[in-house]
Amino acid sequence: DTGVSQNPRHKITKRGQNVTFRCDPISEHNRLYWYRQTLGQGPEFLTYFQNEAQLEKSRLLSDRFSAERPKGSFSTLEIQRTEQGDSAMYLCASSSMRLAGAKNIQYFGAGTRLSVL
Amino acid sequence: AQTVTQSQPEMSVQEAETVTLSCTYDTSESNYYLFWYKQPPSRQMILVIRQEAYKQQNATENRFSVNFQKAAKSFSLKISDSQLGDTAMYFCAFMTGLQGAQKLVFGQGTRLTINP
């Protein structure tokens, strides 16, 4: 078990470009979450998946954001037409609804830091 | 809406001292979970300790313990015998929607520095 993996660790892009981040959760975890963390703040919930189904999206997730989790494994978060306000750390977390003792615990990846110039 | 407040943006103590980080939250739910997460510089967020709201006994994990006051909606973290490796951002978090999304609501964080 290598934990939650996120790629890339850092992404620098120009305003207006599209970017995509990837998250590989812990293998037996059926839930996957995306959070956004701006400088000096705590993470804020964006969206989550149970298996391959995206069950809830925050109002923070504008139409320019889309997330997928094909086959209930890895997930991607795409931001189209990036804006400077999108600059943040994007965190992925996974959890299991089935593992006794580990229920309700979210395990985080190291995040992808996005800088929009 | 649930909110989590950490009133201490920064704290600094000497190695081996005991330090307490404060957290208050607001919710109308009766059953929920509370967490403290640690985020070392440039590293991933790690769970420190978890408390289930229906349990009156305060959770402990080695040098880490909580003081959970449900009526006051207070959830402080005590670190005993602090070590240099405890230097990190500490986030208090509330888990909402236990029958649904189980998403975390975080406070603004407390930057803790342990000095040698």
PDB file of C-alpha atoms in Angstrom:
ATOM      1  CA  ASP A   1       0.000   0.000   0.000  1.00  0.00           C
ATOM      2  CA  THR A   2       1.690   3.158  -1.213  1.00  0.00           C
ATOM      3  CA  GLY A   3      -0.945   5.604  -0.034  1.00  0.00           C
ATOM      4  CA  VAL A   4      -2.757   8.216  -2.110  1.00  0.00           C
ATOM      5  CA  SER A   5      -0.685   9.393  -5.073  1.00  0.00           C
ATOM      6  CA  GLN A   6      -1.170  12.673  -6.932  1.00  0.00           C
ATOM      7  CA  ASN A   7       0.448  13.842 -10.139  1.00  0.00           C
ATOM      8  CA  PRO A   8       1.900  16.202 -11.013  1.00  0.00           C
ATOM      9  CA  ARG A   9       3.150  17.699  -7.752  1.00  0.00           C
ATOM     10  CA  HIS A  10       3.475  21.128  -9.299  1.00  0.00           C
ATOM     11  CA  LYS A  11       1.872  22.679 -12.365  1.00  0.00           C
ATOM     12  CA  ILE A  12       2.562  26.129 -13.758  1.00  0.00           C
ATOM     13  CA  THR A  13       0.289  27.303 -16.536  1.00  0.00           C
ATOM     14  CA  LYS A  14      -0.752  30.456 -18.313  1.00  0.00           C
ATOM     15  CA  ARG A  15      -4.173  31.962 -17.870  1.00  0.00           C
ATOM     16  CA  GLY A  16      -6.640  30.448 -20.303  1.00  0.00           C
ATOM     17  CA  GLN A  17      -4.931  27.085 -20.627  1.00  0.00           C
ATOM     18  CA  ASN A  18      -6.493  23.768 -19.603  1.00  0.00           C
ATOM     19  CA  VAL A  19      -4.899  21.589 -16.929  1.00  0.00           C
ATOM     20  CA  THR A  20      -5.567  18.062 -15.698  1.00  0.00           C
ATOM     21  CA  PHE A  21      -4.545  16.470 -12.419  1.00  0.00           C
ATOM     22  CA  ARG A  22      -4.552  12.813 -11.536  1.00  0.00           C
ATOM     23  CA  CYS A  23      -5.221  11.041  -8.239  1.00  0.00           C
ATOM     24  CA  ASP A  24      -4.592   7.355  -7.521  1.00  0.00           C
ATOM     25  CA  PRO A  25      -6.364   6.376  -4.291  1.00  0.00           C
ATOM     26  CA  ILE A  26      -5.486   3.567  -1.913  1.00  0.00           C
ATOM     27  CA  SER A  27      -6.449   0.445  -3.835  1.00  0.00           C
ATOM     28  CA  GLU A  28      -9.267  -0.905  -1.670  1.00  0.00           C
ATOM     29  CA  HIS A  29     -10.868   2.484  -1.036  1.00  0.00           C
ATOM     30  CA  ASN A  30     -14.205   3.034  -2.736  1.00  0.00           C
ATOM     31  CA  ARG A  31     -14.567   6.758  -1.937  1.00  0.00           C
ATOM     32  CA  LEU A  32     -12.474   9.517  -3.441  1.00  0.00           C
ATOM     33  CA  TYR A  33     -12.579  13.210  -2.555  1.00  0.00           C
ATOM     34  CA  TRP A  34     -11.163  16.394  -4.081  1.00  0.00           C
ATOM     35  CA  TYR A  35     -10.426  19.450  -1.933  1.00  0.00           C
ATOM     36  CA  ARG A  36      -8.895  22.829  -2.724  1.00  0.00           C
ATOM     37  CA  GLN A  37      -6.545  24.616  -0.325  1.00  0.00           C
ATOM     38  CA  THR A  38      -5.542  28.226  -0.820  1.00  0.00           C
ATOM     39  CA  LEU A  39      -2.591  29.796   0.961  1.00  0.00           C
ATOM     40  CA  GLY A  40      -3.132  30.140   4.685  1.00  0.00           C
ATOM     41  CA  GLN A  41      -6.513  28.396   4.651  1.00  0.00           C
ATOM     42  CA  GLY A  42      -7.842  24.966   5.416  1.00  0.00           C
ATOM     43  CA  PRO A  43      -8.926  22.675   2.578  1.00  0.00           C
ATOM     44  CA  GLU A  44     -12.406  23.144   1.101  1.00  0.00           C
ATOM     45  CA  PHE A  45     -14.508  20.318  -0.295  1.00  0.00           C
ATOM     46  CA  LEU A  46     -14.966  20.258  -4.073  1.00  0.00           C
ATOM     47  CA  THR A  47     -16.488  16.900  -4.977  1.00  0.00           C
ATOM     48  CA  TYR A  48     -16.539  13.208  -4.161  1.00  0.00           C
ATOM     49  CA  PHE A  49     -17.038   9.836  -5.808  1.00  0.00           C
ATOM     50  CA  GLN A  50     -18.335   6.577  -4.509  1.00  0.00           C
ATOM     51  CA  ASN A  51     -16.877   4.000  -6.861  1.00  0.00           C
ATOM     52  CA  GLU A  52     -17.344   5.569 -10.309  1.00  0.00           C
ATOM     53  CA  ALA A  53     -20.336   7.736  -9.409  1.00  0.00           C
ATOM     54  CA  GLN A  54     -19.847  11.428  -8.683  1.00  0.00           C
ATOM     55  CA  LEU A  55     -22.391  11.968  -5.915  1.00  0.00           C
ATOM     56  CA  GLU A  56     -21.885  15.553  -4.785  1.00  0.00           C
ATOM     57  CA  LYS A  57     -20.307  18.729  -6.096  1.00  0.00           C
ATOM     58  CA  SER A  58     -19.637  21.920  -4.162  1.00  0.00           C
ATOM     59  CA  ARG A  59     -20.793  25.297  -5.415  1.00  0.00           C
ATOM     60  CA  LEU A  60     -17.061  26.092  -5.538  1.00  0.00           C
ATOM     61  CA  LEU A  61     -16.846  23.785  -8.540  1.00  0.00           C
ATOM     62  CA  SER A  62     -17.666  26.077 -11.437  1.00  0.00           C
ATOM     63  CA  ASP A  63     -18.573  24.897 -14.935  1.00  0.00           C
ATOM     64  CA  ARG A  64     -14.896  25.101 -15.852  1.00  0.00           C
ATOM     65  CA  PHE A  65     -14.116  22.240 -13.488  1.00  0.00           C
ATOM     66  CA  SER A  66     -14.841  18.606 -14.253  1.00  0.00           C
ATOM     67  CA  ALA A  67     -13.901  15.457 -12.437  1.00  0.00           C
ATOM     68  CA  GLU A  68     -14.089  11.845 -13.468  1.00  0.00           C
ATOM     69  CA  ARG A  69     -13.375   8.473 -11.936  1.00  0.00           C
ATOM     70  CA  PRO A  70     -13.658   5.874 -14.677  1.00  0.00           C
ATOM     71  CA  LYS A  71     -14.065   2.316 -13.447  1.00  0.00           C
ATOM     72  CA  GLY A  72     -13.916   3.500  -9.857  1.00  0.00           C
ATOM     73  CA  SER A  73     -10.130   3.552  -9.769  1.00  0.00           C
ATOM     74  CA  PHE A  74      -8.044   6.688 -10.387  1.00  0.00           C
ATOM     75  CA  SER A  75      -9.635  10.106 -10.749  1.00  0.00           C
ATOM     76  CA  THR A  76      -8.862  13.155 -12.846  1.00  0.00           C
ATOM     77  CA  LEU A  77      -9.710  16.780 -12.164  1.00  0.00           C
ATOM     78  CA  GLU A  78      -9.680  19.078 -15.186  1.00  0.00           C
ATOM     79  CA  ILE A  79      -9.812  22.849 -15.117  1.00  0.00           C
ATOM     80  CA  GLN A  80     -10.618  24.543 -18.400  1.00  0.00           C
ATOM     81  CA  ARG A  81      -9.683  28.137 -19.257  1.00  0.00           C
ATOM     82  CA  THR A  82      -7.713  28.580 -16.059  1.00  0.00           C
ATOM     83  CA  GLU A  83      -7.885  31.861 -14.159  1.00  0.00           C
ATOM     84  CA  GLN A  84      -5.439  33.331 -11.664  1.00  0.00           C
ATOM     85  CA  GLY A  85      -7.979  32.650  -8.918  1.00  0.00           C
ATOM     86  CA  ASP A  86      -7.612  28.929  -9.592  1.00  0.00           C
ATOM     87  CA  SER A  87      -4.089  29.027  -8.130  1.00  0.00           C
ATOM     88  CA  ALA A  88      -4.193  26.709  -5.127  1.00  0.00           C
ATOM     89  CA  MET A  89      -3.196  23.295  -3.818  1.00  0.00           C
ATOM     90  CA  TYR A  90      -5.579  20.597  -5.043  1.00  0.00           C
ATOM     91  CA  LEU A  91      -5.791  17.712  -2.593  1.00  0.00           C
ATOM     92  CA  CYS A  92      -7.168  14.254  -3.150  1.00  0.00           C
ATOM     93  CA  ALA A  93      -8.268  11.932  -0.375  1.00  0.00           C
ATOM     94  CA  SER A  94      -9.677   8.431  -0.287  1.00  0.00           C
ATOM     95  CA  SER A  95     -11.584   6.395   2.252  1.00  0.00           C
ATOM     96  CA  SER A  96     -13.245   3.049   2.678  1.00  0.00           C
ATOM     97  CA  MET A  97     -16.809   2.433   3.740  1.00  0.00           C
ATOM     98  CA  ARG A  98     -16.027  -1.212   4.318  1.00  0.00           C
ATOM     99  CA  LEU A  99     -12.850  -1.474   6.372  1.00  0.00           C
ATOM    100  CA  ALA A 100     -13.686  -1.774  10.067  1.00  0.00           C
ATOM    101  CA  GLY A 101     -11.586   0.590  12.156  1.00  0.00           C
ATOM    102  CA  ALA A 102     -10.805   2.758   9.140  1.00  0.00           C
ATOM    103  CA  LYS A 103     -14.325   3.886   8.335  1.00  0.00           C
ATOM    104  CA  ASN A 104     -14.773   7.658   8.169  1.00  0.00           C
ATOM    105  CA  ILE A 105     -11.027   8.247   7.906  1.00  0.00           C
ATOM    106  CA  GLN A 106      -9.848  10.112   4.827  1.00  0.00           C
ATOM    107  CA  TYR A 107      -6.259   9.578   3.722  1.00  0.00           C
ATOM    108  CA  PHE A 108      -4.736  12.451   1.801  1.00  0.00           C
ATOM    109  CA  GLY A 109      -2.275  12.685  -1.031  1.00  0.00           C
ATOM    110  CA  ALA A 110       0.521  15.263  -1.117  1.00  0.00           C
ATOM    111  CA  GLY A 111      -1.479  17.475  -3.475  1.00  0.00           C
ATOM    112  CA  THR A 112      -0.917  19.230  -6.780  1.00  0.00           C
ATOM    113  CA  ARG A 113       0.102  22.856  -6.484  1.00  0.00           C
ATOM    114  CA  LEU A 114      -1.284  24.892  -9.382  1.00  0.00           C
ATOM    115  CA  SER A 115       0.107  28.301 -10.275  1.00  0.00           C
ATOM    116  CA  VAL A 116      -1.727  30.268 -12.956  1.00  0.00           C
ATOM    117  CA  LEU A 117       0.331  33.111 -14.403  1.00  0.00           C
TER     118      LEU A 117
ATOM    119  CA  ALA B   1     -23.911  25.397   7.717  1.00  0.00           C
ATOM    120  CA  GLN B   2     -21.170  23.782   9.732  1.00  0.00           C
ATOM    121  CA  THR B   3     -18.175  25.927  10.601  1.00  0.00           C
ATOM    122  CA  VAL B   4     -14.886  25.209  12.331  1.00  0.00           C
ATOM    123  CA  THR B   5     -12.860  27.924  14.029  1.00  0.00           C
ATOM    124  CA  GLN B   6      -9.249  27.765  15.125  1.00  0.00           C
ATOM    125  CA  SER B   7      -8.485  30.953  16.995  1.00  0.00           C
ATOM    126  CA  GLN B   8      -4.686  30.538  17.223  1.00  0.00           C
ATOM    127  CA  PRO B   9      -3.026  31.215  13.851  1.00  0.00           C
ATOM    128  CA  GLU B  10       0.450  30.467  15.249  1.00  0.00           C
ATOM    129  CA  MET B  11       1.959  28.892  18.339  1.00  0.00           C
ATOM    130  CA  SER B  12       5.512  28.232  19.394  1.00  0.00           C
ATOM    131  CA  VAL B  13       6.841  26.134  22.295  1.00  0.00           C
ATOM    132  CA  GLN B  14      10.100  24.596  23.423  1.00  0.00           C
ATOM    133  CA  GLU B  15      10.844  20.952  22.839  1.00  0.00           C
ATOM    134  CA  ALA B  16       9.455  18.653  25.572  1.00  0.00           C
ATOM    135  CA  GLU B  17       6.797  21.173  26.619  1.00  0.00           C
ATOM    136  CA  THR B  18       3.075  20.544  26.463  1.00  0.00           C
ATOM    137  CA  VAL B  19       0.953  22.567  24.073  1.00  0.00           C
ATOM    138  CA  THR B  20      -2.800  22.824  23.556  1.00  0.00           C
ATOM    139  CA  LEU B  21      -4.411  23.842  20.280  1.00  0.00           C
ATOM    140  CA  SER B  22      -7.976  25.175  20.365  1.00  0.00           C
ATOM    141  CA  CYS B  23     -10.879  24.402  18.074  1.00  0.00           C
ATOM    142  CA  THR B  24     -14.578  25.250  18.204  1.00  0.00           C
ATOM    143  CA  TYR B  25     -17.256  24.201  15.769  1.00  0.00           C
ATOM    144  CA  ASP B  26     -20.866  24.882  15.034  1.00  0.00           C
ATOM    145  CA  THR B  27     -23.398  22.287  13.945  1.00  0.00           C
ATOM    146  CA  SER B  28     -26.976  21.242  14.473  1.00  0.00           C
ATOM    147  CA  GLU B  29     -26.164  17.575  13.905  1.00  0.00           C
ATOM    148  CA  SER B  30     -26.153  15.209  16.872  1.00  0.00           C
ATOM    149  CA  ASN B  31     -23.852  12.530  15.500  1.00  0.00           C
ATOM    150  CA  TYR B  32     -20.595  13.425  13.820  1.00  0.00           C
ATOM    151  CA  TYR B  33     -16.853  12.912  13.873  1.00  0.00           C
ATOM    152  CA  LEU B  34     -14.091  15.353  14.707  1.00  0.00           C
ATOM    153  CA  PHE B  35     -10.497  15.102  13.564  1.00  0.00           C
ATOM    154  CA  TRP B  36      -7.126  16.704  13.981  1.00  0.00           C
ATOM    155  CA  TYR B  37      -4.892  16.523  10.926  1.00  0.00           C
ATOM    156  CA  LYS B  38      -1.213  17.493  10.749  1.00  0.00           C
ATOM    157  CA  GLN B  39       0.312  18.971   7.587  1.00  0.00           C
ATOM    158  CA  PRO B  40       4.128  19.177   7.723  1.00  0.00           C
ATOM    159  CA  PRO B  41       5.796  21.648   5.339  1.00  0.00           C
ATOM    160  CA  SER B  42       5.494  20.426   1.736  1.00  0.00           C
ATOM    161  CA  ARG B  43       4.152  17.085   2.865  1.00  0.00           C
ATOM    162  CA  GLN B  44       0.790  15.402   2.896  1.00  0.00           C
ATOM    163  CA  MET B  45      -1.872  15.772   5.527  1.00  0.00           C
ATOM    164  CA  ILE B  46      -1.739  13.043   8.176  1.00  0.00           C
ATOM    165  CA  LEU B  47      -4.466  12.050  10.603  1.00  0.00           C
ATOM    166  CA  VAL B  48      -3.444  12.714  14.214  1.00  0.00           C
ATOM    167  CA  ILE B  49      -6.548  11.732  16.133  1.00  0.00           C
ATOM    168  CA  ARG B  50     -10.284  11.101  15.698  1.00  0.00           C
ATOM    169  CA  GLN B  51     -13.218  11.560  18.070  1.00  0.00           C
ATOM    170  CA  GLU B  52     -16.731  10.200  17.649  1.00  0.00           C
ATOM    171  CA  ALA B  53     -19.324  12.604  19.019  1.00  0.00           C
ATOM    172  CA  TYR B  54     -21.415   9.914  20.713  1.00  0.00           C
ATOM    173  CA  LYS B  55     -18.438   8.777  22.776  1.00  0.00           C
ATOM    174  CA  GLN B  56     -17.948  10.726  25.983  1.00  0.00           C
ATOM    175  CA  GLN B  57     -14.442   9.417  26.562  1.00  0.00           C
ATOM    176  CA  ASN B  58     -11.742  11.633  25.112  1.00  0.00           C
ATOM    177  CA  ALA B  59      -9.590  10.022  22.419  1.00  0.00           C
ATOM    178  CA  THR B  60      -5.871   9.534  23.000  1.00  0.00           C
ATOM    179  CA  GLU B  61      -3.060   8.465  20.680  1.00  0.00           C
ATOM    180  CA  ASN B  62       0.283   8.227  22.442  1.00  0.00           C
ATOM    181  CA  ARG B  63       1.392  11.835  23.132  1.00  0.00           C
ATOM    182  CA  PHE B  64      -1.750  13.274  21.567  1.00  0.00           C
ATOM    183  CA  SER B  65      -5.047  13.649  23.386  1.00  0.00           C
ATOM    184  CA  VAL B  66      -8.205  15.679  22.956  1.00  0.00           C
ATOM    185  CA  ASN B  67     -10.537  17.519  25.285  1.00  0.00           C
ATOM    186  CA  PHE B  68     -13.964  17.083  23.719  1.00  0.00           C
ATOM    187  CA  GLN B  69     -16.701  19.250  25.221  1.00  0.00           C
ATOM    188  CA  LYS B  70     -19.828  18.475  23.192  1.00  0.00           C
ATOM    189  CA  ALA B  71     -22.137  20.983  24.863  1.00  0.00           C
ATOM    190  CA  ALA B  72     -19.605  23.759  24.370  1.00  0.00           C
ATOM    191  CA  LYS B  73     -18.769  22.494  20.848  1.00  0.00           C
ATOM    192  CA  SER B  74     -15.107  22.564  21.721  1.00  0.00           C
ATOM    193  CA  PHE B  75     -12.418  20.105  20.578  1.00  0.00           C
ATOM    194  CA  SER B  76      -8.886  20.973  21.691  1.00  0.00           C
ATOM    195  CA  LEU B  77      -5.720  18.979  20.985  1.00  0.00           C
ATOM    196  CA  LYS B  78      -3.035  18.496  23.615  1.00  0.00           C
ATOM    197  CA  ILE B  79       0.458  17.463  22.593  1.00  0.00           C
ATOM    198  CA  SER B  80       2.583  16.234  25.469  1.00  0.00           C
ATOM    199  CA  ASP B  81       6.386  16.034  25.471  1.00  0.00           C
ATOM    200  CA  SER B  82       6.494  17.931  22.167  1.00  0.00           C
ATOM    201  CA  GLN B  83       9.143  16.926  19.628  1.00  0.00           C
ATOM    202  CA  LEU B  84      10.807  18.778  16.758  1.00  0.00           C
ATOM    203  CA  GLY B  85       8.913  16.533  14.329  1.00  0.00           C
ATOM    204  CA  ASP B  86       5.639  17.927  15.634  1.00  0.00           C
ATOM    205  CA  THR B  87       6.349  21.187  13.792  1.00  0.00           C
ATOM    206  CA  ALA B  88       3.535  21.512  11.239  1.00  0.00           C
ATOM    207  CA  MET B  89       0.202  23.099  10.403  1.00  0.00           C
ATOM    208  CA  TYR B  90      -2.562  21.527  12.445  1.00  0.00           C
ATOM    209  CA  PHE B  91      -6.107  21.483  11.133  1.00  0.00           C
ATOM    210  CA  CYS B  92      -9.228  20.730  13.102  1.00  0.00           C
ATOM    211  CA  ALA B  93     -11.950  19.161  10.948  1.00  0.00           C
ATOM    212  CA  PHE B  94     -15.607  18.241  11.319  1.00  0.00           C
ATOM    213  CA  MET B  95     -17.129  15.417   9.315  1.00  0.00           C
ATOM    214  CA  THR B  96     -20.635  16.187   8.134  1.00  0.00           C
ATOM    215  CA  GLY B  97     -23.191  13.992   6.425  1.00  0.00           C
ATOM    216  CA  LEU B  98     -22.348  10.667   8.021  1.00  0.00           C
ATOM    217  CA  GLN B  99     -25.109   8.967   6.037  1.00  0.00           C
ATOM    218  CA  GLY B 100     -24.060  10.623   2.816  1.00  0.00           C
ATOM    219  CA  ALA B 101     -20.975  12.425   1.580  1.00  0.00           C
ATOM    220  CA  GLN B 102     -18.980  12.355   4.827  1.00  0.00           C
ATOM    221  CA  LYS B 103     -17.122  15.437   3.685  1.00  0.00           C
ATOM    222  CA  LEU B 104     -14.697  17.287   5.926  1.00  0.00           C
ATOM    223  CA  VAL B 105     -15.064  20.921   6.954  1.00  0.00           C
ATOM    224  CA  PHE B 106     -11.718  22.334   8.053  1.00  0.00           C
ATOM    225  CA  GLY B 107     -10.672  25.207  10.256  1.00  0.00           C
ATOM    226  CA  GLN B 108      -8.099  27.769   9.109  1.00  0.00           C
ATOM    227  CA  GLY B 109      -5.252  25.932  10.805  1.00  0.00           C
ATOM    228  CA  THR B 110      -2.691  26.615  13.540  1.00  0.00           C
ATOM    229  CA  ARG B 111       0.972  26.791  12.617  1.00  0.00           C
ATOM    230  CA  LEU B 112       2.885  25.055  15.424  1.00  0.00           C
ATOM    231  CA  THR B 113       6.628  25.446  15.791  1.00  0.00           C
ATOM    232  CA  ILE B 114       8.624  23.335  18.231  1.00  0.00           C
ATOM    233  CA  ASN B 115      11.911  25.008  19.105  1.00  0.00           C
ATOM    234  CA  PRO B 116      15.019  23.085  20.203  1.00  0.00           C
TER     235      PRO B 116
END
